Amino acid sequence: MRRHSRLLAVLLSGAALFSTMETARAQQTAAISIDVPAGTLTRALNALAGQAGLQIAFDASITQGIPTRGVSGNLTVDAALSRLLAGTGISYRYSGTSMVTLSKANGADLASGEQTALEPIVLTGGNYYGAGDPSKAVIGKETMARMQAASIPELVNYTPGVSMGGGVRLQGQTIAIRGFARQSDTRILLDGAPKNFEKYDQGTIFVEPELLKRVEIEKGATSVRYGNGGFGGTIRMDSKDAADMLKPGQTWGFYGKTAYQTANRQFLETGALYGRSDFGTPVTYDGLLSLTWRKGDDMRIGGGERFLFSDEKLASGMGKVGAEFDGHEIKASVLYGESNNWGPVAAIRGQIDPIANDIKNYGYQEALRRRLAWRELKDFTSTFEHKYSGDSDLVNTRFMASYSSTQQHATRHGNQTPSASVGGYENDASYSDIHVELENTSNFDLGGFGHALNYGLQYNAHKRDISMFDIANSTKPEYNYGYYAPYFMPEGTQDTVSAFVRDTISLADSLTLTPGLRFDWVRSEGVPNAAPRYNNPALGHDYSAVDHSGFTPAVSVAWAATSNIRLFADWAYAMRAPNIDELYSTQGTTTAPATSRELHIERNNTINLGVDFIFDDMMTSGDTLSARVAVFNNHVTNPVTRRFGGRNLSGMGASGVDWYWNTPAYYTSGLEIQTHYENDRMFADLGFSIMTGTRHGAVNDILGPKTYINDLAPTTANLMLGAKIPDWDLSFGWKGTFVKAQDKTPIRQYLGSTYARPESSGYAVHGIFLDWTPKEGFMKDTELHASVENIFDKRYEPYLSDGIAAMPGRNFKISLSRRF
């Protein structure tokens, strides 16, 4: 009853803020990137629906057997639909904000009250990859609802080439893509706003999945749209809009969801209120308010053991407003979340064991707490975006500005004197970004070819505010009486100014070429440490500004060899400037005490090759089989690493030696396979990835023999088999994850054990699921999702958890939601 009263309070509090009405929009005016390959019209409409975030409803008979040459470029949805339907006799109109209804003269019209509306074109199976871009994988709202993930790393973990690290504590989870596991190697964007939290051993992303409608993973660094880092890839998260929640013909509505999982006895409650109206004016407004509450106890891992201090309590909220008029589209949003809990000093660590002497002096529970820190984490993101599509194909502008920050306050318990190396007695860390983008897309014909020229400017101001109370040195002036920034986590700013241009050239109906060029100028400046011990020029401590810059050329080719086969290739020479920690971390009187202002930029010569297959009517009428096979290779030069190891430091002296340095090159390569099959009665998915990689020498002996890369994910396969009962609006199935033992780690190689991950055992984890989404009757607009994960209660430790964090055991999940 308490939980339901909380949900009711959420909905009523939102209702007090606004109530709106909606009229159906006549057209969609914003230009977006669209790439629909040649094939059948049904398949093409399905691809367009996914890329544009639409729901398209029609009687299957009106598109049966109709071919299309596809459509690509930066286009409005109206322009894309018009091109696909040209010459077919099929017309379209909008029903609500995101529903498009197709009809044919003397044919079926699903918006008519005399007809029964069929479901929009949405694949029931996983379909983790994006139909329009060979480097992208897309997780849509249907897959998100089925997975019921508690965090973004958990949500993306089943995508081939993507792995989660850190374990079951939400504040310690990280994401690795294609063997890149540093925070700066995975770019994370929320509604276009960068999320840059790189505090040591504290996780990377803390956004509530319930606020999102779509997660897009662009693997690799082959797009000039993004720059300065992201060698592994970019994860772009899009928050929900009112249009995503309103039912067809609805003027306003509200949404409620309740969920529970057994492994950590976690409850989740979500409420949202939304609406859309033109208020009798030429301007159409929309708004959404959403609140989510999540609370769980310590996680039960495989075998039954409770993982101490892995409990969680999170509160998140979002407000979003928008307006559309005369080709203009404006959106503004605010997203906020906070969590407070006790946890280990390093959130990425294993089980907590008390010190025997502390048990004797303080008792067991108090002895445990003395090993912990009380953390208060606050995550904030605000964005403003304006798009304009005028009467000219040459003017399709976009302006975006954002401010985002992640703040963490940590305090130790009791009469302790913890050292600075573990954050002292108390510490604060705030990472913030101000980001601005301005771009335009011009569509034109030149030299007999169609062009979609996209060009723009970007600016990002990143700031790190760090402070600590080192109680152990509170009486020493060389430590500023205990008040200073940790030497390994310096304060500073990093401003980046960028320009890019890319041109999608339609050389033929089936062949596109996209060359691009990007320039990044990065200016970094440290804040002198308040403690004289870490601000001594005689030891090489220098916090002054340093500049880095470089060009990133790139080119992509896509060729639809037939209506069923498409080949693609992407190449780029990407760059990454050293971050604040690498440039300005320092030590006292040690072998390598100096800051590292002489660091060069890293370079990644990266290539991605692959082929898409898609076939209709293979075994039964209306079925679809799609597959993607991709291979990648990354060659990273001038990688930045810590300078350590007797062989690296031999003869260097005792002062003026940089703590970080550029080391010899390394490479990673791999293979990824994704397949999806679906018909009226069943669906199946397979995701597979294998990768390898070596570096010249070891990180602690750069002149030694080659060693494996430390962050390679083991060979992994994810399978799903499901069945559908259309008459009951029911689907159910089995899924399995199969992971090979990982022995490709430097821990057993020549001098490679320093900072190396331990080997991991292979494992197989099984689960079942059931989804019920009734389309008629009293339960219409209700969704029930249930699953049992890790059915056999397997205890397993993924490779990137460093052998210290096991994963959840048998876990029953259930969620019930309804739109009103």
mmCIF file of C-alpha atoms in Angstrom, residues 92-363:
data_model
loop_
_atom_site.group_PDB
_atom_site.id
_atom_site.type_symbol
_atom_site.label_atom_id
_atom_site.label_comp_id
_atom_site.label_asym_id
_atom_site.label_seq_id
_atom_site.Cartn_x
_atom_site.Cartn_y
_atom_site.Cartn_z
ATOM 1 C CA TYR A 92 0.123 8.601 -45.605
ATOM 2 C CA ARG A 93 -1.128 10.852 -42.847
ATOM 3 C CA TYR A 94 -0.277 11.440 -39.204
ATOM 4 C CA SER A 95 -2.463 10.066 -36.448
ATOM 5 C CA GLY A 96 -1.278 11.706 -33.240
ATOM 6 C CA THR A 97 2.330 12.764 -32.878
ATOM 7 C CA SER A 98 4.359 9.713 -33.789
ATOM 8 C CA MET A 99 1.873 7.414 -35.561
ATOM 9 C CA VAL A 100 1.777 7.365 -39.362
ATOM 10 C CA THR A 101 -1.121 5.645 -41.078
ATOM 11 C CA LEU A 102 -0.796 4.359 -44.670
ATOM 12 C CA SER A 103 -3.717 3.870 -47.020
ATOM 13 C CA LYS A 104 -4.387 3.169 -50.676
ATOM 14 C CA ALA A 105 -7.216 4.293 -52.892
ATOM 15 C CA ASN A 106 -10.155 1.934 -52.208
ATOM 16 C CA GLY A 107 -7.936 0.195 -49.657
ATOM 17 C CA ALA A 108 -7.590 -0.104 -45.921
ATOM 18 C CA ASP A 109 -7.148 2.962 -43.728
ATOM 19 C CA LEU A 110 -6.208 2.054 -40.189
ATOM 20 C CA ALA A 111 -7.200 5.415 -38.753
ATOM 21 C CA SER A 112 -10.810 4.860 -39.788
ATOM 22 C CA GLY A 113 -13.162 4.003 -37.008
ATOM 23 C CA GLU A 114 -14.471 1.137 -39.115
ATOM 24 C CA GLN A 115 -11.100 -0.568 -39.224
ATOM 25 C CA THR A 116 -9.052 -2.389 -36.620
ATOM 26 C CA ALA A 117 -5.623 -0.770 -36.228
ATOM 27 C CA LEU A 118 -2.788 -3.160 -36.718
ATOM 28 C CA GLU A 119 0.302 -2.867 -34.603
ATOM 29 C CA PRO A 120 3.074 -0.513 -35.779
ATOM 30 C CA ILE A 121 6.065 -2.050 -37.504
ATOM 31 C CA VAL A 122 8.255 -2.932 -34.529
ATOM 32 C CA LEU A 123 10.429 -6.046 -34.423
ATOM 33 C CA THR A 124 9.637 -8.283 -31.475
ATOM 34 C CA GLY A 125 13.108 -9.822 -31.173
ATOM 35 C CA GLY A 126 16.350 -8.219 -30.033
ATOM 36 C CA ASN A 127 17.404 -6.450 -33.268
ATOM 37 C CA TYR A 128 20.313 -4.834 -31.467
ATOM 38 C CA TYR A 129 21.829 -3.270 -34.560
ATOM 39 C CA GLY A 130 20.684 -0.202 -36.410
ATOM 40 C CA ALA A 131 19.435 -0.712 -39.951
ATOM 41 C CA GLY A 132 20.744 2.629 -41.163
ATOM 42 C CA ASP A 133 24.361 2.809 -39.996
ATOM 43 C CA PRO A 134 26.782 -0.133 -40.104
ATOM 44 C CA SER A 135 28.671 0.992 -36.989
ATOM 45 C CA LYS A 136 25.604 1.439 -34.774
ATOM 46 C CA ALA A 137 23.679 -0.835 -32.445
ATOM 47 C CA VAL A 138 20.301 0.342 -31.186
ATOM 48 C CA ILE A 139 18.453 -0.655 -28.036
ATOM 49 C CA GLY A 140 14.841 0.452 -28.346
ATOM 50 C CA LYS A 141 12.105 0.802 -25.774
ATOM 51 C CA GLU A 142 10.734 -2.719 -26.348
ATOM 52 C CA THR A 143 14.098 -4.313 -25.596
ATOM 53 C CA MET A 144 14.626 -1.968 -22.637
ATOM 54 C CA ALA A 145 11.258 -2.959 -21.181
ATOM 55 C CA ARG A 146 12.074 -6.648 -21.546
ATOM 56 C CA MET A 147 15.542 -6.374 -19.964
ATOM 57 C CA GLN A 148 14.395 -4.340 -16.918
ATOM 58 C CA ALA A 149 17.999 -3.182 -16.427
ATOM 59 C CA ALA A 150 18.887 -1.217 -13.293
ATOM 60 C CA SER A 151 21.802 0.664 -14.894
ATOM 61 C CA ILE A 152 23.146 1.717 -18.281
ATOM 62 C CA PRO A 153 26.165 -0.693 -18.120
ATOM 63 C CA GLU A 154 23.749 -3.568 -17.436
ATOM 64 C CA LEU A 155 21.565 -2.454 -20.348
ATOM 65 C CA VAL A 156 24.346 -2.391 -22.970
ATOM 66 C CA ASN A 157 26.161 -5.491 -21.696
ATOM 67 C CA TYR A 158 24.448 -7.853 -24.169
ATOM 68 C CA THR A 159 25.542 -5.933 -27.272
ATOM 69 C CA PRO A 160 28.362 -7.742 -29.152
ATOM 70 C CA GLY A 161 31.692 -6.057 -28.473
ATOM 71 C CA VAL A 162 30.388 -4.224 -25.382
ATOM 72 C CA SER A 163 31.148 -5.353 -21.813
ATOM 73 C CA MET A 164 30.279 -4.242 -18.306
ATOM 74 C CA GLY A 165 32.915 -3.959 -15.593
ATOM 75 C CA GLY A 166 32.807 -3.307 -11.879
ATOM 76 C CA GLY A 167 30.274 -5.795 -10.509
ATOM 77 C CA VAL A 168 26.925 -5.358 -8.793
ATOM 78 C CA ARG A 169 27.482 -2.012 -7.063
ATOM 79 C CA LEU A 170 25.844 0.650 -9.240
ATOM 80 C CA GLN A 171 28.368 3.316 -8.226
ATOM 81 C CA GLY A 172 31.228 1.137 -9.434
ATOM 82 C CA GLN A 173 30.071 0.007 -12.879
ATOM 83 C CA THR A 174 31.970 0.815 -16.072
ATOM 84 C CA ILE A 175 31.630 0.157 -19.811
ATOM 85 C CA ALA A 176 34.243 -1.244 -22.196
ATOM 86 C CA ILE A 177 33.901 -1.426 -25.991
ATOM 87 C CA ARG A 178 36.142 -3.495 -28.249
ATOM 88 C CA GLY A 179 38.926 -3.801 -25.684
ATOM 89 C CA PHE A 180 38.922 -0.135 -24.592
ATOM 90 C CA ALA A 181 38.037 0.213 -20.899
ATOM 91 C CA ARG A 182 39.278 3.661 -19.831
ATOM 92 C CA GLN A 183 36.522 6.154 -19.085
ATOM 93 C CA SER A 184 37.785 8.472 -21.839
ATOM 94 C CA ASP A 185 37.589 5.618 -24.377
ATOM 95 C CA THR A 186 33.792 5.366 -24.127
ATOM 96 C CA ARG A 187 32.082 8.664 -24.914
ATOM 97 C CA ILE A 188 28.710 8.974 -23.149
ATOM 98 C CA LEU A 189 26.071 11.489 -24.267
ATOM 99 C CA LEU A 190 22.654 12.178 -22.742
ATOM 100 C CA ASP A 191 20.433 14.096 -25.173
ATOM 101 C CA GLY A 192 23.703 15.268 -26.728
ATOM 102 C CA ALA A 193 25.223 16.447 -23.422
ATOM 103 C CA PRO A 194 28.578 14.830 -22.534
ATOM 104 C CA LYS A 195 28.814 12.885 -19.272
ATOM 105 C CA ASN A 196 32.469 12.902 -18.197
ATOM 106 C CA PHE A 197 32.929 11.371 -14.737
ATOM 107 C CA GLU A 198 36.409 9.879 -14.417
ATOM 108 C CA LYS A 199 36.927 9.668 -10.671
ATOM 109 C CA TYR A 200 39.233 6.775 -9.904
ATOM 110 C CA ASP A 201 37.425 3.477 -9.165
ATOM 111 C CA GLN A 202 33.988 5.133 -8.926
ATOM 112 C CA GLY A 203 32.133 4.096 -12.077
ATOM 113 C CA THR A 204 31.240 6.224 -15.079
ATOM 114 C CA ILE A 205 27.493 6.686 -15.675
ATOM 115 C CA PHE A 206 24.615 7.098 -13.218
ATOM 116 C CA VAL A 207 21.582 7.857 -15.418
ATOM 117 C CA GLU A 208 18.324 6.062 -14.579
ATOM 118 C CA PRO A 209 17.301 3.783 -17.521
ATOM 119 C CA GLU A 210 13.613 4.485 -16.842
ATOM 120 C CA LEU A 211 14.077 8.024 -18.186
ATOM 121 C CA LEU A 212 15.242 6.796 -21.603
ATOM 122 C CA LYS A 213 13.474 5.780 -24.797
ATOM 123 C CA ARG A 214 16.491 4.726 -26.836
ATOM 124 C CA VAL A 215 20.191 3.932 -26.455
ATOM 125 C CA GLU A 216 22.408 4.040 -29.512
ATOM 126 C CA ILE A 217 25.902 2.520 -29.441
ATOM 127 C CA GLU A 218 28.270 3.645 -32.177
ATOM 128 C CA LYS A 219 31.195 1.247 -31.936
ATOM 129 C CA GLY A 220 34.598 2.528 -32.929
ATOM 130 C CA ALA A 221 35.900 6.050 -33.578
ATOM 131 C CA THR A 222 35.168 6.362 -37.291
ATOM 132 C CA SER A 223 32.749 9.330 -37.245
ATOM 133 C CA VAL A 224 34.003 12.928 -37.453
ATOM 134 C CA ARG A 225 30.761 13.968 -35.763
ATOM 135 C CA TYR A 226 32.563 13.213 -32.491
ATOM 136 C CA GLY A 227 36.225 13.720 -31.608
ATOM 137 C CA ASN A 228 38.969 13.801 -28.956
ATOM 138 C CA GLY A 229 38.632 10.331 -27.503
ATOM 139 C CA GLY A 230 35.984 7.671 -27.670
ATOM 140 C CA PHE A 231 38.344 5.114 -29.224
ATOM 141 C CA GLY A 232 35.986 2.355 -28.109
ATOM 142 C CA GLY A 233 32.859 4.130 -29.230
ATOM 143 C CA THR A 234 30.025 6.484 -28.326
ATOM 144 C CA ILE A 235 26.916 5.702 -26.298
ATOM 145 C CA ARG A 236 24.134 8.154 -27.008
ATOM 146 C CA MET A 237 21.090 8.092 -24.734
ATOM 147 C CA ASP A 238 17.829 9.807 -25.709
ATOM 148 C CA SER A 239 15.322 10.657 -22.988
ATOM 149 C CA LYS A 240 11.592 10.197 -23.418
ATOM 150 C CA ASP A 241 9.318 12.805 -24.999
ATOM 151 C CA ALA A 242 5.601 13.368 -24.642
ATOM 152 C CA ALA A 243 5.228 12.029 -28.189
ATOM 153 C CA ASP A 244 6.698 8.711 -27.034
ATOM 154 C CA MET A 245 4.057 8.342 -24.345
ATOM 155 C CA LEU A 246 0.806 9.663 -25.859
ATOM 156 C CA LYS A 247 -1.615 7.190 -27.359
ATOM 157 C CA PRO A 248 -2.974 7.903 -30.874
ATOM 158 C CA GLY A 249 -5.522 10.688 -30.709
ATOM 159 C CA GLN A 250 -4.775 11.382 -27.045
ATOM 160 C CA THR A 251 -4.483 14.988 -25.842
ATOM 161 C CA TRP A 252 -2.799 14.299 -22.519
ATOM 162 C CA GLY A 253 -2.073 11.278 -20.403
ATOM 163 C CA PHE A 254 -0.167 9.755 -17.561
ATOM 164 C CA TYR A 255 1.868 6.634 -17.061
ATOM 165 C CA GLY A 256 2.580 4.429 -14.078
ATOM 166 C CA LYS A 257 4.937 1.531 -13.576
ATOM 167 C CA THR A 258 5.835 -0.729 -10.689
ATOM 168 C CA ALA A 259 8.563 -3.368 -10.733
ATOM 169 C CA TYR A 260 10.320 -5.799 -8.421
ATOM 170 C CA GLN A 261 13.317 -8.127 -8.572
ATOM 171 C CA THR A 262 14.265 -10.751 -6.001
ATOM 172 C CA ALA A 263 18.081 -10.871 -6.096
ATOM 173 C CA ASN A 264 18.342 -7.649 -4.092
ATOM 174 C CA ARG A 265 14.656 -7.246 -3.155
ATOM 175 C CA GLN A 266 14.521 -4.129 -5.283
ATOM 176 C CA PHE A 267 11.363 -2.084 -5.799
ATOM 177 C CA LEU A 268 10.898 0.461 -8.569
ATOM 178 C CA GLU A 269 8.102 2.979 -8.991
ATOM 179 C CA THR A 270 7.728 5.360 -11.922
ATOM 180 C CA GLY A 271 5.120 7.972 -12.732
ATOM 181 C CA ALA A 272 4.876 10.377 -15.656
ATOM 182 C CA LEU A 273 2.447 13.066 -16.815
ATOM 183 C CA TYR A 274 2.561 14.401 -20.379
ATOM 184 C CA GLY A 275 0.596 16.291 -22.982
ATOM 185 C CA ARG A 276 0.631 18.204 -26.253
ATOM 186 C CA SER A 277 -1.402 21.207 -27.452
ATOM 187 C CA ASP A 278 -1.435 24.120 -29.915
ATOM 188 C CA PHE A 279 -3.764 26.162 -27.656
ATOM 189 C CA GLY A 280 -5.412 27.473 -30.794
ATOM 190 C CA THR A 281 -2.192 29.075 -32.041
ATOM 191 C CA PRO A 282 0.271 28.226 -34.849
ATOM 192 C CA VAL A 283 2.634 26.821 -32.197
ATOM 193 C CA THR A 284 2.333 23.253 -30.919
ATOM 194 C CA TYR A 285 3.644 22.732 -27.385
ATOM 195 C CA ASP A 286 4.426 19.532 -25.529
ATOM 196 C CA GLY A 287 5.654 18.669 -22.052
ATOM 197 C CA LEU A 288 6.553 15.724 -19.871
ATOM 198 C CA LEU A 289 7.245 15.278 -16.167
ATOM 199 C CA SER A 290 8.622 11.955 -14.914
ATOM 200 C CA LEU A 291 9.745 10.738 -11.487
ATOM 201 C CA THR A 292 11.354 7.404 -10.594
ATOM 202 C CA TRP A 293 12.227 5.839 -7.256
ATOM 203 C CA ARG A 294 14.391 2.719 -6.955
ATOM 204 C CA LYS A 295 15.435 0.961 -3.731
ATOM 205 C CA GLY A 296 17.159 -2.389 -3.169
ATOM 206 C CA ASP A 297 18.998 -4.348 -0.490
ATOM 207 C CA ASP A 298 22.370 -6.097 -0.738
ATOM 208 C CA MET A 299 22.655 -8.188 -3.886
ATOM 209 C CA ARG A 300 22.395 -11.959 -3.645
ATOM 210 C CA ILE A 301 25.106 -13.382 -5.910
ATOM 211 C CA GLY A 302 25.212 -16.856 -7.461
ATOM 212 C CA GLY A 303 25.258 -19.588 -4.817
ATOM 213 C CA GLY A 304 23.351 -17.567 -2.238
ATOM 214 C CA GLU A 305 25.948 -15.250 -0.671
ATOM 215 C CA ARG A 306 24.928 -11.639 -0.020
ATOM 216 C CA PHE A 307 27.341 -9.053 -1.436
ATOM 217 C CA LEU A 308 27.705 -6.675 1.487
ATOM 218 C CA PHE A 309 27.016 -2.983 0.991
ATOM 219 C CA SER A 310 25.740 -3.364 -2.544
ATOM 220 C CA ASP A 311 22.356 -1.921 -1.566
ATOM 221 C CA GLU A 312 21.031 1.082 -3.429
ATOM 222 C CA LYS A 313 18.540 3.902 -3.139
ATOM 223 C CA LEU A 314 18.070 6.210 -6.100
ATOM 224 C CA ALA A 315 15.632 8.993 -6.899
ATOM 225 C CA SER A 316 15.477 10.441 -10.411
ATOM 226 C CA GLY A 317 13.332 12.946 -12.203
ATOM 227 C CA MET A 318 12.972 14.630 -15.564
ATOM 228 C CA GLY A 319 11.151 17.655 -16.922
ATOM 229 C CA LYS A 320 10.955 18.260 -20.664
ATOM 230 C CA VAL A 321 9.178 20.864 -22.796
ATOM 231 C CA GLY A 322 9.068 21.507 -26.523
ATOM 232 C CA ALA A 323 7.508 23.651 -29.219
ATOM 233 C CA GLU A 324 7.099 23.389 -33.005
ATOM 234 C CA PHE A 325 6.143 26.078 -35.506
ATOM 235 C CA ASP A 326 6.973 27.043 -39.081
ATOM 236 C CA GLY A 327 9.816 24.572 -39.501
ATOM 237 C CA HIS A 328 11.244 25.295 -36.025
ATOM 238 C CA GLU A 329 11.546 22.624 -33.348
ATOM 239 C CA ILE A 330 12.628 23.572 -29.810
ATOM 240 C CA LYS A 331 13.313 21.223 -26.916
ATOM 241 C CA ALA A 332 14.551 21.862 -23.391
ATOM 242 C CA SER A 333 15.085 19.304 -20.658
ATOM 243 C CA VAL A 334 16.335 18.864 -17.114
ATOM 244 C CA LEU A 335 17.294 15.443 -15.740
ATOM 245 C CA TYR A 336 18.403 14.876 -12.160
ATOM 246 C CA GLY A 337 19.245 11.868 -10.030
ATOM 247 C CA GLU A 338 20.788 11.239 -6.648
ATOM 248 C CA SER A 339 21.799 8.280 -4.534
ATOM 249 C CA ASN A 340 23.190 7.974 -0.998
ATOM 250 C CA ASN A 341 24.674 4.843 0.497
ATOM 251 C CA TRP A 342 27.519 3.196 2.379
ATOM 252 C CA GLY A 343 30.083 1.461 0.190
ATOM 253 C CA PRO A 344 33.727 0.437 0.006
ATOM 254 C CA VAL A 345 36.263 3.213 -0.452
ATOM 255 C CA ALA A 346 36.843 1.960 -3.997
ATOM 256 C CA ALA A 347 33.370 1.234 -5.363
ATOM 257 C CA ILE A 348 34.982 -1.211 -7.808
ATOM 258 C CA ARG A 349 35.986 -3.899 -5.354
ATOM 259 C CA GLY A 350 34.905 -7.225 -3.902
ATOM 260 C CA GLN A 351 33.385 -8.487 -0.686
ATOM 261 C CA ILE A 352 34.032 -6.451 2.472
ATOM 262 C CA ASP A 353 35.842 -8.122 5.366
ATOM 263 C CA PRO A 354 36.383 -6.345 8.695
ATOM 264 C CA ILE A 355 39.803 -6.094 10.370
ATOM 265 C CA ALA A 356 40.129 -8.505 13.296
ATOM 266 C CA ASN A 357 41.431 -5.851 15.681
ATOM 267 C CA ASP A 358 38.512 -3.565 14.784
ATOM 268 C CA ILE A 359 36.065 -6.355 15.625
ATOM 269 C CA LYS A 360 37.667 -6.644 19.044
ATOM 270 C CA ASN A 361 37.536 -2.885 19.672
ATOM 271 C CA TYR A 362 34.245 -1.873 18.040
ATOM 272 C CA GLY A 363 32.178 -4.990 17.375
#
